[in-house]
Tab-separated table of C-alpha atoms in Angstrom:
chain	number	residue	atom	x	y	z
A	624	MET	CA	7.638	21.274	42.969
A	625	PRO	CA	3.967	20.336	42.974
A	626	VAL	CA	2.316	19.330	39.695
A	627	VAL	CA	-0.434	21.688	38.600
A	628	LYS	CA	-3.500	20.059	37.066
A	629	TYR	CA	-5.512	22.303	34.739
A	630	PRO	CA	-9.261	21.943	34.480
A	631	ARG	CA	-10.851	19.894	31.699
A	632	ALA	CA	-11.880	23.153	29.999
A	633	VAL	CA	-8.519	23.378	28.232
A	634	ASP	CA	-9.550	20.302	26.267
A	635	PRO	CA	-12.871	21.538	24.772
A	636	LEU	CA	-15.823	19.188	24.820
A	637	TRP	CA	-16.400	19.676	21.083
A	638	HIS	CA	-12.970	18.194	20.427
A	639	GLU	CA	-13.976	15.038	22.321
A	640	TRP	CA	-17.199	14.868	20.339
A	641	ASP	CA	-15.310	15.299	17.091
A	642	GLU	CA	-13.006	12.413	17.972
A	643	LYS	CA	-15.981	10.200	18.774
A	644	ALA	CA	-17.648	11.148	15.513
A	645	GLN	CA	-14.552	10.180	13.552
A	646	LYS	CA	-14.302	6.824	15.290
A	647	CYS	CA	-17.991	5.942	15.319
A	648	GLY	CA	-19.121	7.336	11.976
A	649	LEU	CA	-21.752	9.663	13.409
A	650	ARG	CA	-23.763	11.769	10.993
A	651	HIS	CA	-22.957	15.446	10.671
A	652	THR	CA	-23.914	18.284	8.356
A	653	ILE	CA	-20.979	20.331	7.128
A	654	TYR	CA	-21.075	23.493	4.971
A	655	ALA	CA	-18.139	24.294	2.701
A	656	VAL	CA	-16.910	27.824	2.167
A	657	ASN	CA	-18.478	27.824	-1.360
A	658	GLY	CA	-21.897	26.834	0.020
A	659	ASP	CA	-21.756	23.107	-0.783
A	660	ARG	CA	-23.406	20.963	1.910
A	661	TYR	CA	-22.760	17.400	3.024
A	662	THR	CA	-24.860	15.439	5.476
A	663	GLY	CA	-23.724	11.978	6.413
A	664	GLU	CA	-21.083	9.803	7.992
A	665	TRP	CA	-17.424	10.616	8.423
A	666	LEU	CA	-14.124	8.866	9.113
A	667	ASP	CA	-10.909	10.724	9.904
A	668	ASN	CA	-12.482	13.997	8.687
A	669	LEU	CA	-13.407	12.454	5.319
A	670	LYS	CA	-16.862	11.603	3.929
A	671	HIS	CA	-17.122	7.890	4.546
A	672	GLY	CA	-20.213	5.680	4.671
A	673	LYS	CA	-23.722	6.884	3.790
A	674	GLY	CA	-24.160	10.505	2.934
A	675	THR	CA	-25.713	13.212	0.738
A	676	GLN	CA	-23.847	15.986	-1.011
A	677	ILE	CA	-25.541	19.124	-2.445
A	678	TRP	CA	-23.538	21.378	-4.765
A	679	LYS	CA	-24.748	24.972	-4.348
A	680	HIS	CA	-23.627	26.236	-7.791
A	681	THR	CA	-25.469	23.606	-9.829
A	682	GLY	CA	-27.996	22.349	-7.285
A	683	ALA	CA	-26.876	18.777	-8.057
A	684	ILE	CA	-27.386	16.094	-5.413
A	685	TYR	CA	-25.511	12.834	-4.841
A	686	SER	CA	-26.917	10.453	-2.313
A	687	GLY	CA	-25.232	7.150	-1.569
A	688	ASP	CA	-21.989	5.564	-0.494
A	689	TRP	CA	-18.701	7.344	0.162
A	690	LYS	CA	-15.221	6.066	0.782
A	691	PHE	CA	-12.428	8.298	2.082
A	692	GLY	CA	-13.918	11.496	0.667
A	693	LYS	CA	-15.005	10.127	-2.732
A	694	ARG	CA	-18.194	8.586	-4.151
A	695	ASP	CA	-17.582	4.867	-3.945
A	696	GLY	CA	-20.246	2.170	-3.825
A	697	TYR	CA	-23.920	2.552	-4.817
A	698	GLY	CA	-25.512	5.939	-5.248
A	699	SER	CA	-27.674	8.278	-7.358
A	700	TYR	CA	-26.887	11.645	-8.924
A	701	SER	CA	-29.668	14.151	-9.680
A	702	ILE	CA	-29.939	17.676	-11.030
A	703	PRO	CA	-32.810	20.186	-10.877
A	704	ASP	CA	-34.891	20.916	-13.959
A	705	PRO	CA	-34.008	24.470	-15.127
A	706	VAL	CA	-37.729	25.254	-15.562
A	707	THR	CA	-39.715	23.292	-12.992
A	708	LYS	CA	-36.845	23.038	-10.450
A	709	GLU	CA	-37.910	19.449	-9.817
A	710	TYR	CA	-35.077	16.965	-9.395
A	711	LYS	CA	-34.405	14.491	-12.191
A	712	LYS	CA	-32.096	11.514	-11.793
A	713	LEU	CA	-29.167	11.460	-14.167
A	714	TYR	CA	-27.418	8.355	-12.937
A	715	THR	CA	-28.188	5.539	-10.564
A	716	GLY	CA	-25.682	2.758	-10.014
A	717	TRP	CA	-22.214	1.931	-8.841
A	718	TRP	CA	-19.208	4.284	-8.370
A	719	LYS	CA	-15.523	3.865	-7.726
A	720	ASN	CA	-13.004	6.523	-6.923
A	721	ASP	CA	-15.572	9.288	-7.625
A	722	LYS	CA	-16.404	7.917	-11.115
A	723	LYS	CA	-19.162	5.738	-12.548
A	724	CYS	CA	-17.876	2.173	-12.398
A	725	GLY	CA	-19.787	-1.097	-12.505
A	726	TYR	CA	-23.450	-1.441	-13.459
A	727	GLY	CA	-25.590	1.644	-13.677
A	728	THR	CA	-28.333	3.550	-15.554
A	729	MET	CA	-27.777	6.967	-17.119
A	730	PHE	CA	-30.685	9.262	-18.062
A	731	TYR	CA	-29.546	11.901	-20.575
A	732	PRO	CA	-31.248	15.338	-20.787
A	733	SER	CA	-32.087	14.575	-24.449
A	734	GLY	CA	-34.327	11.724	-23.334
A	735	GLU	CA	-31.835	9.016	-24.234
A	736	CYS	CA	-31.019	6.271	-21.744
A	737	TYR	CA	-28.099	3.882	-21.199
A	738	GLU	CA	-28.210	0.817	-18.950
A	739	GLY	CA	-25.133	-1.322	-18.533
A	740	GLU	CA	-21.553	-1.411	-17.426
A	741	TRP	CA	-19.185	1.507	-16.783
A	742	SER	CA	-15.472	1.957	-16.212
A	743	SER	CA	-13.690	5.128	-15.092
A	744	GLY	CA	-16.823	7.197	-15.832
A	745	LEU	CA	-17.247	5.851	-19.397
A	746	ARG	CA	-19.632	3.263	-20.869
A	747	SER	CA	-17.506	0.149	-21.089
A	748	GLY	CA	-18.457	-3.471	-21.158
A	749	TRP	CA	-21.970	-4.712	-22.030
A	750	GLY	CA	-24.766	-2.203	-22.287
A	751	ARG	CA	-28.001	-1.080	-23.903
A	752	MET	CA	-28.545	2.405	-25.267
A	753	CYS	CA	-31.947	3.776	-26.273
A	754	TYR	CA	-31.534	6.724	-28.634
A	755	ARG	CA	-33.874	9.696	-29.166
A	756	ASP	CA	-34.731	8.619	-32.773
A	757	GLY	CA	-36.098	5.268	-31.469
A	758	SER	CA	-33.127	3.120	-32.381
A	759	VAL	CA	-31.549	0.800	-29.773
A	760	TYR	CA	-28.002	-0.489	-29.603
A	761	GLU	CA	-27.235	-3.479	-27.423
A	762	GLY	CA	-23.770	-4.986	-27.140
A	763	GLN	CA	-20.216	-4.240	-26.195
A	764	TRP	CA	-18.874	-0.742	-25.405
A	765	LEU	CA	-15.350	0.584	-25.166
A	766	ALA	CA	-14.332	4.005	-23.897
A	767	GLY	CA	-17.836	5.405	-24.184
A	768	GLN	CA	-18.624	4.127	-27.715
A	769	PRO	CA	-19.888	0.871	-29.274
A	770	GLY	CA	-16.850	-1.346	-29.645
A	771	GLY	CA	-16.739	-5.128	-30.171
A	772	GLN	CA	-19.847	-7.113	-31.013
A	773	GLY	CA	-23.278	-5.543	-30.932
A	774	MET	CA	-26.701	-5.135	-32.541
A	775	LEU	CA	-28.331	-1.860	-33.662
A	776	CYS	CA	-32.086	-1.952	-34.145
A	777	LEU	CA	-33.497	1.006	-36.062
A	778	SER	CA	-36.947	2.515	-35.464
A	779	ASN	CA	-38.225	0.825	-38.682
A	780	ASP	CA	-37.110	-2.610	-37.311
A	781	ASN	CA	-34.133	-2.850	-39.750
A	782	ARG	CA	-31.087	-3.967	-37.804
A	783	TYR	CA	-27.354	-4.509	-37.993
A	784	GLU	CA	-25.566	-7.314	-36.188
A	785	GLY	CA	-21.772	-7.532	-36.145
A	786	GLY	CA	-18.583	-5.769	-35.311
A	787	TRP	CA	-18.087	-2.181	-34.087
A	788	LYS	CA	-15.128	0.106	-33.628
A	789	ASP	CA	-15.057	3.693	-32.352
A	790	GLY	CA	-18.877	3.833	-32.517
A	791	LYS	CA	-19.076	2.696	-36.162
A	792	LYS	CA	-19.887	-0.550	-37.904
A	793	HIS	CA	-16.546	-2.267	-38.509
A	794	GLY	CA	-15.671	-5.827	-39.455
A	795	PRO	CA	-17.899	-8.785	-40.435
A	796	GLY	CA	-21.615	-8.133	-40.024
A	797	GLN	CA	-25.140	-8.558	-41.280
A	798	PHE	CA	-27.652	-5.844	-42.092
A	799	PHE	CA	-31.265	-6.974	-42.177
A	800	TYR	CA	-33.441	-4.741	-44.390
A	801	LEU	CA	-36.686	-6.166	-43.027
A	802	ASP	CA	-38.742	-3.382	-44.585
A	803	LYS	CA	-37.602	-4.525	-48.061
A	804	GLY	CA	-37.032	-8.203	-47.311
A	805	GLN	CA	-33.323	-8.241	-47.991
A	806	LEU	CA	-30.150	-9.208	-46.145
A	807	LEU	CA	-26.636	-7.825	-46.699
A	808	GLU	CA	-23.849	-10.009	-45.293
A	809	GLY	CA	-20.364	-8.625	-45.621
A	810	ILE	CA	-17.553	-6.552	-44.153
A	811	TRP	CA	-17.777	-2.938	-42.955
A	812	VAL	CA	-15.047	-0.410	-42.483
A	813	ALA	CA	-15.822	2.833	-40.554
A	814	ASP	CA	-19.585	2.445	-41.121
A	815	ILE	CA	-19.243	1.663	-44.878
A	816	PRO	CA	-19.930	-1.804	-46.338
A	817	LYS	CA	-16.850	-2.626	-48.434
A	818	CYS	CA	-17.979	-5.996	-49.816
A	819	GLY	CA	-20.677	-8.569	-49.247
A	820	ILE	CA	-23.584	-10.582	-50.572
A	821	MET	CA	-27.140	-9.234	-50.827
A	822	ILE	CA	-29.941	-11.818	-50.836
A	823	ASP	CA	-33.723	-11.820	-50.402
A	824	PHE	CA	-34.698	-12.456	-46.804
A	825	GLY	CA	-38.294	-12.593	-45.581
A	826	ARG	CA	-39.435	-10.910	-48.795
A	827	ASP	CA	-42.989	-12.316	-48.519
A	828	GLU	CA	-43.493	-10.712	-45.054
A	829	ALA	CA	-41.798	-7.402	-45.877
A	830	PRO	CA	-44.101	-4.323	-45.766
A	831	ALA	CA	-42.397	-2.695	-48.780
A	832	PRO	CA	-40.554	-5.314	-50.840
A	833	THR	CA	-38.522	-4.387	-53.876
A	834	GLN	CA	-40.329	-4.650	-57.208
A	835	TYR	CA	-38.291	-7.638	-58.338
A	836	PRO	CA	-36.493	-10.344	-56.345
A	837	ILE	CA	-32.738	-10.530	-56.474
A	838	PRO	CA	-31.697	-12.972	-59.188
A	839	LYS	CA	-29.530	-15.875	-58.215
A	840	ILE	CA	-25.845	-15.374	-58.855
A	841	GLU	CA	-23.810	-18.491	-59.200
A	842	LEU	CA	-20.206	-18.190	-58.069
A	843	ALA	CA	-17.812	-21.026	-58.432
A	844	ASN	CA	-16.738	-20.594	-54.848
A	845	PRO	CA	-18.502	-17.801	-52.926
A	846	ASP	CA	-16.974	-18.876	-49.628
A	847	ALA	CA	-13.493	-18.396	-51.034
A	848	VAL	CA	-14.400	-14.866	-52.139
A	849	LEU	CA	-15.579	-13.915	-48.686
A	850	ALA	CA	-12.555	-15.618	-47.116
A	851	GLU	CA	-10.273	-13.552	-49.306
A	852	ALA	CA	-12.069	-10.353	-48.382
A	853	GLN	CA	-11.825	-11.326	-44.722
A	854	ALA	CA	-8.073	-11.933	-45.090
A	855	MET	CA	-7.617	-8.512	-46.694
A	856	PHE	CA	-9.589	-6.891	-43.921
A	857	ASP	CA	-7.481	-8.669	-41.268
A	858	ASP	CA	-4.253	-7.531	-42.970
A	859	SER	CA	-5.483	-3.917	-43.024
A	860	GLN	CA	-5.948	-4.022	-39.224
A	861	ASN	CA	-2.400	-5.207	-38.529
């Protein structure tokens, strides 16, 4: 019985093009059912390579690297201003598995800004946060909050240097009251100084020094007092 050969038409040309696009990473524009639009490179029917995604509902735009359908690599995320409709960048930096991961800069709608390390979409590692009130925190972050060692500089130049936990001053630290010319060195728990030593520090250069200097207090063994307080603090954390 003779073999019948059907014409090439049974294997549509668009199917051949689609296969080539998947293998070669050609750029295509695809519209989702909900109106979202992606223009960029593909691999095995997944966004892969360089591309731009526009979400119709929010108007948000991501432009950058993709890997197997997720934001992965370097890219920027922007949203339109509700009044002017002009696009404003919210985040520029590295991504992994569709979440902020690595080094990046976040611009918050309130005007605040964070520049530093991220993990699983949260500030984590070393970073610098500029707050709306003019204060700046620079140091370690954990799960989106200051955690570890860091320094908070207030808008009046007073600053705290020391330990942090869950976004609050916690552990040994120093608070420099430069406006008054004083220094508090002690131990904090949940933002509250539990014990410490207050001394004059830079009093002659302070813009608003206290009326009287702090008198000297002579302890037989001040280091032992602080060591005991430190031991009590360590025990409370165990």
